[in-house]
Amino acid sequence: MKDKVVLAYSGGLDTSFCVKYLTEERQLDVYSALANTGGFSETELKDIEGKAYELGVTKHIALDVTDRYYQRCIRYMIYGNVLKNNTYPLSVSSERIFQALAIVEYARKIGAKYIAHGSTGAGNDQVRFDLTFQVLAPEIKVIAPIRELQLSREAEIDFLKKRGINRDWTKMEYSINKGLWGTSIGGKETLTSNQTLPEAAYPSQMVKDGEETLTIDFEKGELSKINGQAYDNKIDAIKAIEGFAAPYAVGRDMHVGDTIIGIKGRVGFEAAAPLVIIKAHHVLEKHVLTKWQMHWKEQLGNWYGMFLHESQYLEPSMRDIEKFLESTQRNVTGKVIIKLKPYHFQVVGIESEHDLMSSVFGEYGEMNKAWSASDVEGFTTILSTPMKIYNAVNKGELNLEDAED
């Protein structure tokens, strides 16, 4: 009997190559497993399954991990307003751990000797998959054919063509990873520093014009209503926001950052719902949280996002950060009003019973009601005292005009 290998399968070029290579060159029984994080329709899943069997897999399975992905990750990214380098909502990097977890569980269930993935040797995903597999299933060996053979996309296509696999290879010109929390797009333009993706490279196109108002209600930091309609299922709420925002082509950008392996990387993405949700949630928090809640949330939210990106989700401190982030959401309840327009959106304002922008104490730049003029004079005197002492002791060092000279 042949040894079993579970292939983390997406139906794209890399994993299509892996099926043929593992069956023909490595003489393995390939069990393809698609770990779905909310990026595929039923029609797409059926099409991918058919192509997997056409390539020669022994068995194909779709593993739906969308709910686990939301409960254990997405909601914390919302709580933390996580945007890598203030830009990227970690659309792919956050989902890889949950795909890897599902693959490990399936491999153990069927008694596979190997796990395989289609990552190259120059990206983040290889580390995310390998690390998870090593930690949770050290007894299962990992195979990464593209990385091991150092293949170009052209070489992969040529390999498949020679074996009678005929596809519309022009559609594979761009590497697209789609999930509930956004879609990443990689191509020849993302390998440069001075080019951007063409309009046609984005899976979602702009089909709406004009302006539209969208309202999002949060309850303790989680989505509760969209345009007044209640949603118990938060995944459905995210999809509903995507349905409103994606036709305006909002949420597109290019992310540039440091990869886990140390080189700079660049990728395009579209994430209409994630960006609208995070920006709306952040504005609501500005109104209902204190200065120091906001300060420490920002610090830990950045750490949470960095650990996700760096494949450190299994690090125990992540559970501690999650507890903190969840605790901060007890008063993050209210409605956020958003204007959607072609290629951009605007957060107009919020309504909340926990709004700390209370006119009882004062109106910024207009009227003080909770303190007198002399109170401010005394407060300023006390606040300035440490700098007065330093300036006196160090003989005018704080004189900025002298410093510039």
XYZ file of C-alpha atoms in Angstrom:
405
model
C 0.000 0.000 0.000
C 1.116 3.548 -0.744
C 1.705 6.015 2.087
C -0.938 8.675 2.601
C -0.247 12.385 2.257
C -2.753 15.103 3.126
C -2.321 18.074 0.799
C -3.524 21.500 1.908
C -5.382 22.143 -1.341
C -6.863 25.300 -2.825
C -7.314 24.354 -6.476
C -4.792 26.947 -7.656
C -1.682 26.391 -9.728
C 0.684 25.476 -6.886
C -1.524 22.845 -5.290
C -2.566 21.486 -8.705
C 1.106 20.884 -9.414
C 1.518 19.247 -6.004
C -1.184 16.662 -6.728
C 0.487 15.438 -9.918
C 3.976 15.592 -8.444
C 3.070 13.708 -5.261
C 1.134 10.992 -7.082
C 3.546 10.467 -9.982
C 6.983 11.398 -8.680
C 6.610 10.480 -5.009
C 4.179 7.579 -5.483
C 1.872 8.709 -2.653
C -1.869 8.461 -2.131
C -2.950 12.104 -2.134
C -5.827 13.162 0.104
C -6.606 16.763 -0.839
C -8.177 18.878 1.903
C -9.526 22.376 1.359
C -9.789 24.241 4.662
C -12.463 26.825 3.928
C -12.277 30.052 5.940
C -15.360 31.515 4.305
C -13.969 32.353 0.883
C -15.746 29.781 -1.286
C -19.324 29.352 -2.490
C -20.906 25.922 -2.813
C -20.510 26.134 -6.585
C -16.807 26.935 -6.263
C -16.301 24.094 -3.788
C -17.927 21.619 -6.198
C -15.759 22.862 -9.077
C -12.585 22.555 -6.984
C -13.557 19.036 -5.904
C -14.103 17.964 -9.518
C -10.716 19.309 -10.583
C -9.019 17.563 -7.660
C -10.322 14.182 -8.785
C -9.403 15.034 -12.370
C -5.820 15.577 -11.198
C -5.794 12.156 -9.567
C -6.382 12.528 -5.817
C -7.474 9.459 -3.882
C -10.003 11.478 -1.890
C -10.978 15.128 -1.580
C -12.644 16.824 1.386
C -13.740 20.368 2.214
C -13.220 21.316 5.868
C -15.305 24.322 6.959
C -13.427 26.215 9.670
C -15.188 29.573 9.219
C -16.958 29.572 12.582
C -13.810 28.579 14.466
C -11.893 31.264 12.580
C -14.393 33.928 13.631
C -14.759 32.843 17.255
C -11.064 32.329 17.938
C -9.516 35.072 15.827
C -11.595 37.539 13.819
C -13.530 38.905 16.770
C -10.275 39.600 18.601
C -8.870 41.365 15.554
C -11.975 43.573 15.609
C -11.600 44.203 19.353
C -7.949 45.163 18.733
C -8.583 47.159 15.525
C -5.786 45.082 14.014
C -4.247 46.517 10.843
C -0.707 45.433 10.054
C 1.424 48.528 9.413
C -1.814 50.545 9.762
C -2.919 49.089 6.422
C -3.539 45.360 6.139
C -6.284 43.496 8.077
C -4.249 40.254 8.060
C -6.656 38.662 5.615
C -4.445 35.670 4.795
C -1.930 35.511 7.631
C -4.671 35.233 10.257
C -6.508 32.404 8.501
C -3.503 30.152 7.819
C -3.276 28.870 11.399
C -6.886 27.680 11.294
C -6.362 26.014 7.945
C -3.259 24.320 9.335
C -5.141 23.178 12.448
C -7.858 21.602 10.312
C -5.277 19.872 8.098
C -3.456 18.412 11.132
C -6.706 17.082 12.591
C -7.672 15.447 9.288
C -4.197 13.956 8.750
C -4.290 12.309 12.156
C -7.829 11.052 11.569
C -6.870 9.145 8.412
C -3.433 8.075 9.621
C -1.396 10.042 7.078
C 2.384 9.741 7.139
C 2.897 13.093 5.401
C 1.345 16.560 5.170
C 2.064 18.665 2.092
C 1.508 22.296 1.131
C 2.168 24.406 -1.956
C 4.106 27.260 -0.372
C 7.230 28.637 -1.993
C 10.525 29.103 -0.169
C 10.299 32.885 -0.188
C 7.076 33.641 1.676
C 5.388 33.628 5.073
C 2.955 30.759 4.555
C 5.645 28.072 4.573
C 6.552 29.064 8.142
C 2.926 29.284 9.249
C 2.139 25.794 7.978
C 5.416 24.168 9.019
C 5.385 25.639 12.521
C 1.816 24.550 13.240
C 2.469 21.055 11.909
C 5.702 20.731 13.928
C 4.110 21.884 17.175
C 0.911 19.849 16.949
C 1.996 16.807 14.933
C 5.791 16.380 15.113
C 5.436 12.741 14.080
C 4.021 13.673 10.633
C 6.606 14.650 8.006
C 6.093 17.794 5.917
C 6.562 17.957 2.142
C 6.671 21.304 0.295
C 7.328 20.478 -3.391
C 7.410 24.040 -4.752
C 9.903 25.077 -2.084
C 12.030 21.964 -2.420
C 12.223 22.123 -6.228
C 12.452 25.953 -6.376
C 9.930 26.088 -9.208
C 8.659 29.130 -11.083
C 4.989 29.400 -12.003
C 5.973 28.898 -15.654
C 7.732 25.624 -14.782
C 4.657 24.397 -12.906
C 2.399 25.204 -15.860
C 4.741 23.424 -18.256
C 4.802 20.347 -15.977
C 0.994 20.176 -15.925
C 0.605 20.782 -19.665
C 2.916 17.866 -20.429
C 0.583 15.667 -18.404
C -2.504 16.703 -20.281
C -3.893 19.123 -17.700
C -5.498 21.879 -19.755
C -6.787 24.928 -17.908
C -7.170 28.626 -18.562
C -3.683 29.381 -17.293
C -4.169 33.131 -17.858
C -6.507 33.111 -14.830
C -3.599 31.829 -12.774
C -1.448 34.820 -13.671
C -2.340 36.169 -10.230
C -2.211 34.238 -6.981
C -5.498 34.890 -5.185
C -6.309 33.813 -1.628
C -9.898 34.479 -0.601
C -11.403 34.171 2.867
C -14.059 35.692 5.089
C -11.655 38.421 6.245
C -10.510 39.568 2.802
C -8.681 38.549 -0.351
C -4.981 38.866 -1.138
C -3.720 39.256 -4.701
C -0.139 38.586 -5.761
C 1.276 39.044 -9.254
C 4.126 40.510 -11.251
C 3.277 44.040 -10.110
C 3.572 43.104 -6.426
C 7.151 41.947 -7.043
C 8.079 45.570 -7.794
C 8.136 48.719 -5.662
C 6.722 51.115 -8.250
C 3.738 49.365 -9.837
C 0.205 48.657 -8.698
C -2.298 45.976 -9.604
C -4.491 46.582 -12.651
C -8.231 46.944 -12.107
C -8.889 43.534 -13.674
C -6.720 41.756 -11.073
C -9.242 42.418 -8.301
C -11.915 39.703 -7.972
C -14.546 42.315 -7.025
C -15.255 45.099 -9.468
C -16.912 48.473 -8.909
C -20.545 48.224 -10.033
C -22.136 50.943 -7.883
C -21.973 54.706 -8.230
C -23.242 57.594 -6.145
C -23.471 57.468 -2.352
C -25.109 55.163 0.166
C -25.525 55.259 3.952
C -24.674 52.155 5.944
C -25.259 51.760 9.688
C -23.486 49.175 11.819
C -24.528 48.394 15.389
C -22.067 46.859 17.825
C -22.918 45.173 21.110
C -19.955 44.733 23.432
C -17.646 45.024 20.453
C -19.398 42.478 18.246
C -21.585 43.131 15.223
C -25.274 43.079 16.119
C -27.215 44.971 13.404
C -26.673 46.082 9.818
C -28.974 48.891 8.643
C -31.272 48.054 11.541
C -31.496 44.324 10.789
C -30.374 42.095 13.649
C -27.781 39.373 13.053
C -27.235 36.579 15.551
C -24.752 34.940 13.203
C -21.742 37.262 13.053
C -20.374 35.572 9.939
C -23.577 36.454 8.097
C -23.207 40.032 9.354
C -19.691 40.280 7.902
C -20.936 38.912 4.584
C -23.801 41.424 4.592
C -21.380 44.345 5.042
C -19.244 42.916 2.248
C -22.355 42.864 0.072
C -22.970 46.564 0.701
C -19.356 47.792 0.460
C -17.605 45.606 -2.131
C -19.686 46.907 -5.096
C -18.139 50.346 -4.393
C -14.632 48.788 -4.639
C -13.698 50.043 -1.186
C -11.062 48.311 0.927
C -8.387 48.004 -1.738
C -4.747 48.716 -1.005
C -1.164 47.483 -1.270
C 0.528 46.139 1.836
C 4.292 46.392 2.242
C 5.888 44.719 5.231
C 8.607 42.559 6.701
C 8.186 38.849 6.156
C 8.854 36.271 8.853
C 11.969 35.132 6.966
C 13.429 38.633 6.926
C 12.857 40.059 3.449
C 10.429 42.789 2.437
C 7.180 41.629 0.885
C 4.401 43.355 -1.041
C 0.869 42.164 -1.742
C -2.368 43.668 -2.983
C -5.637 43.043 -1.221
C -9.325 43.842 -1.161
C -11.102 43.723 2.179
C -14.245 45.838 2.022
C -15.993 44.408 5.073
C -12.905 44.140 7.329
C -11.797 47.728 6.747
C -15.298 49.169 7.149
C -15.846 47.142 10.328
C -12.480 47.968 11.906
C -12.727 51.691 11.149
C -16.320 51.836 12.413
C -15.417 49.929 15.575
C -12.366 52.129 16.191
C -14.387 55.344 15.946
C -17.002 53.974 18.363
C -14.231 53.096 20.815
C -12.838 56.634 20.632
C -16.163 57.816 22.022
C -16.799 55.204 24.713
C -13.363 54.209 26.082
C -11.067 56.208 28.320
C -7.727 57.604 27.220
C -5.765 54.847 28.960
C -8.033 52.071 27.727
C -7.367 53.291 24.199
C -3.631 53.570 24.869
C -3.148 50.028 26.193
C -5.571 48.530 23.675
C -3.481 49.982 20.864
C -0.294 48.487 22.312
C -1.729 45.012 22.817
C -3.731 45.095 19.583
C -0.504 45.745 17.678
C 1.210 42.866 19.491
C -1.719 40.553 18.773
C -1.575 41.377 15.074
C 2.196 40.974 14.943
C 2.029 37.575 16.664
C -0.655 36.429 14.226
C 1.448 37.554 11.280
C 4.602 35.953 12.715
C 2.912 32.543 13.167
C 2.819 32.806 16.973
C -0.897 32.137 17.474
C -0.137 29.112 19.682
C 2.000 31.238 22.027
C 0.163 31.222 25.426
C 0.433 34.997 25.837
C -2.040 35.318 22.948
C -4.766 33.912 25.198
C -3.867 36.541 27.824
C -4.092 39.361 25.262
C -7.473 38.024 24.113
C -8.782 38.220 27.687
C -7.685 41.839 27.943
C -9.154 42.824 24.582
C -12.481 41.175 25.408
C -12.632 42.942 28.782
C -12.288 46.352 27.099
C -15.435 45.765 25.037
C -17.989 45.883 27.868
C -19.127 49.405 26.909
C -18.410 49.246 23.165
C -22.087 49.303 22.256
C -23.700 51.699 19.823
C -24.464 52.596 16.234
C -21.936 53.841 13.666
C -23.025 55.758 10.550
C -20.946 55.283 7.386
C -21.089 56.814 3.906
C -20.125 54.498 1.041
C -18.809 55.994 -2.197
C -16.817 54.652 -5.154
C -13.350 53.588 -3.958
C -13.719 55.047 -0.456
C -15.919 55.360 2.608
C -16.361 57.841 5.450
C -17.268 57.199 9.080
C -19.759 59.996 9.781
C -20.367 59.520 13.490
C -21.805 57.368 16.270
C -24.762 57.065 18.636
C -24.196 55.395 22.011
C -25.506 55.571 25.555
C -21.882 55.148 26.670
C -20.613 58.167 24.697
C -18.063 59.970 26.891
C -18.266 63.099 24.773
C -20.705 64.540 27.293
C -21.720 68.196 27.181
C -22.417 68.077 30.938
C -18.718 68.683 31.633
C -17.829 70.842 28.696
C -17.905 71.366 24.952
C -14.454 71.109 23.402
C -13.198 74.482 22.204
C -16.421 76.183 23.274
C -17.510 76.083 26.920
C -16.133 74.761 30.233
C -18.840 73.703 32.705
C -17.094 71.511 35.267
C -14.146 73.785 36.115
C -13.351 77.476 36.469
C -10.741 79.650 34.783
C -8.649 79.652 37.988
C -8.833 75.837 38.108
C -7.177 75.675 34.689
C -4.544 78.238 35.684
C -3.617 76.188 38.746
C -3.648 72.921 36.798
C -1.322 74.383 34.171
C 1.053 75.662 36.872
C 1.328 72.185 38.407
C 1.650 70.493 35.002
C 4.509 72.777 33.976
C 6.511 72.402 37.195
C 8.780 69.457 36.167
C 9.790 71.246 32.950
C 10.391 74.500 34.859
C 12.730 72.683 37.257
C 14.654 70.991 34.430
C 14.992 74.251 32.525
C 16.236 76.101 35.588
C 18.748 73.418 36.591
C 20.081 72.975 33.050
C 20.308 76.708 32.310
C 17.831 77.145 29.522
C 18.466 73.900 27.650
C 14.815 73.792 26.664
C 15.137 77.030 24.661
C 14.245 75.708 21.219
C 15.603 78.728 19.340
C 19.067 78.173 20.812
C 18.836 74.461 20.021
C 18.133 75.191 16.350
C 21.133 77.561 16.187
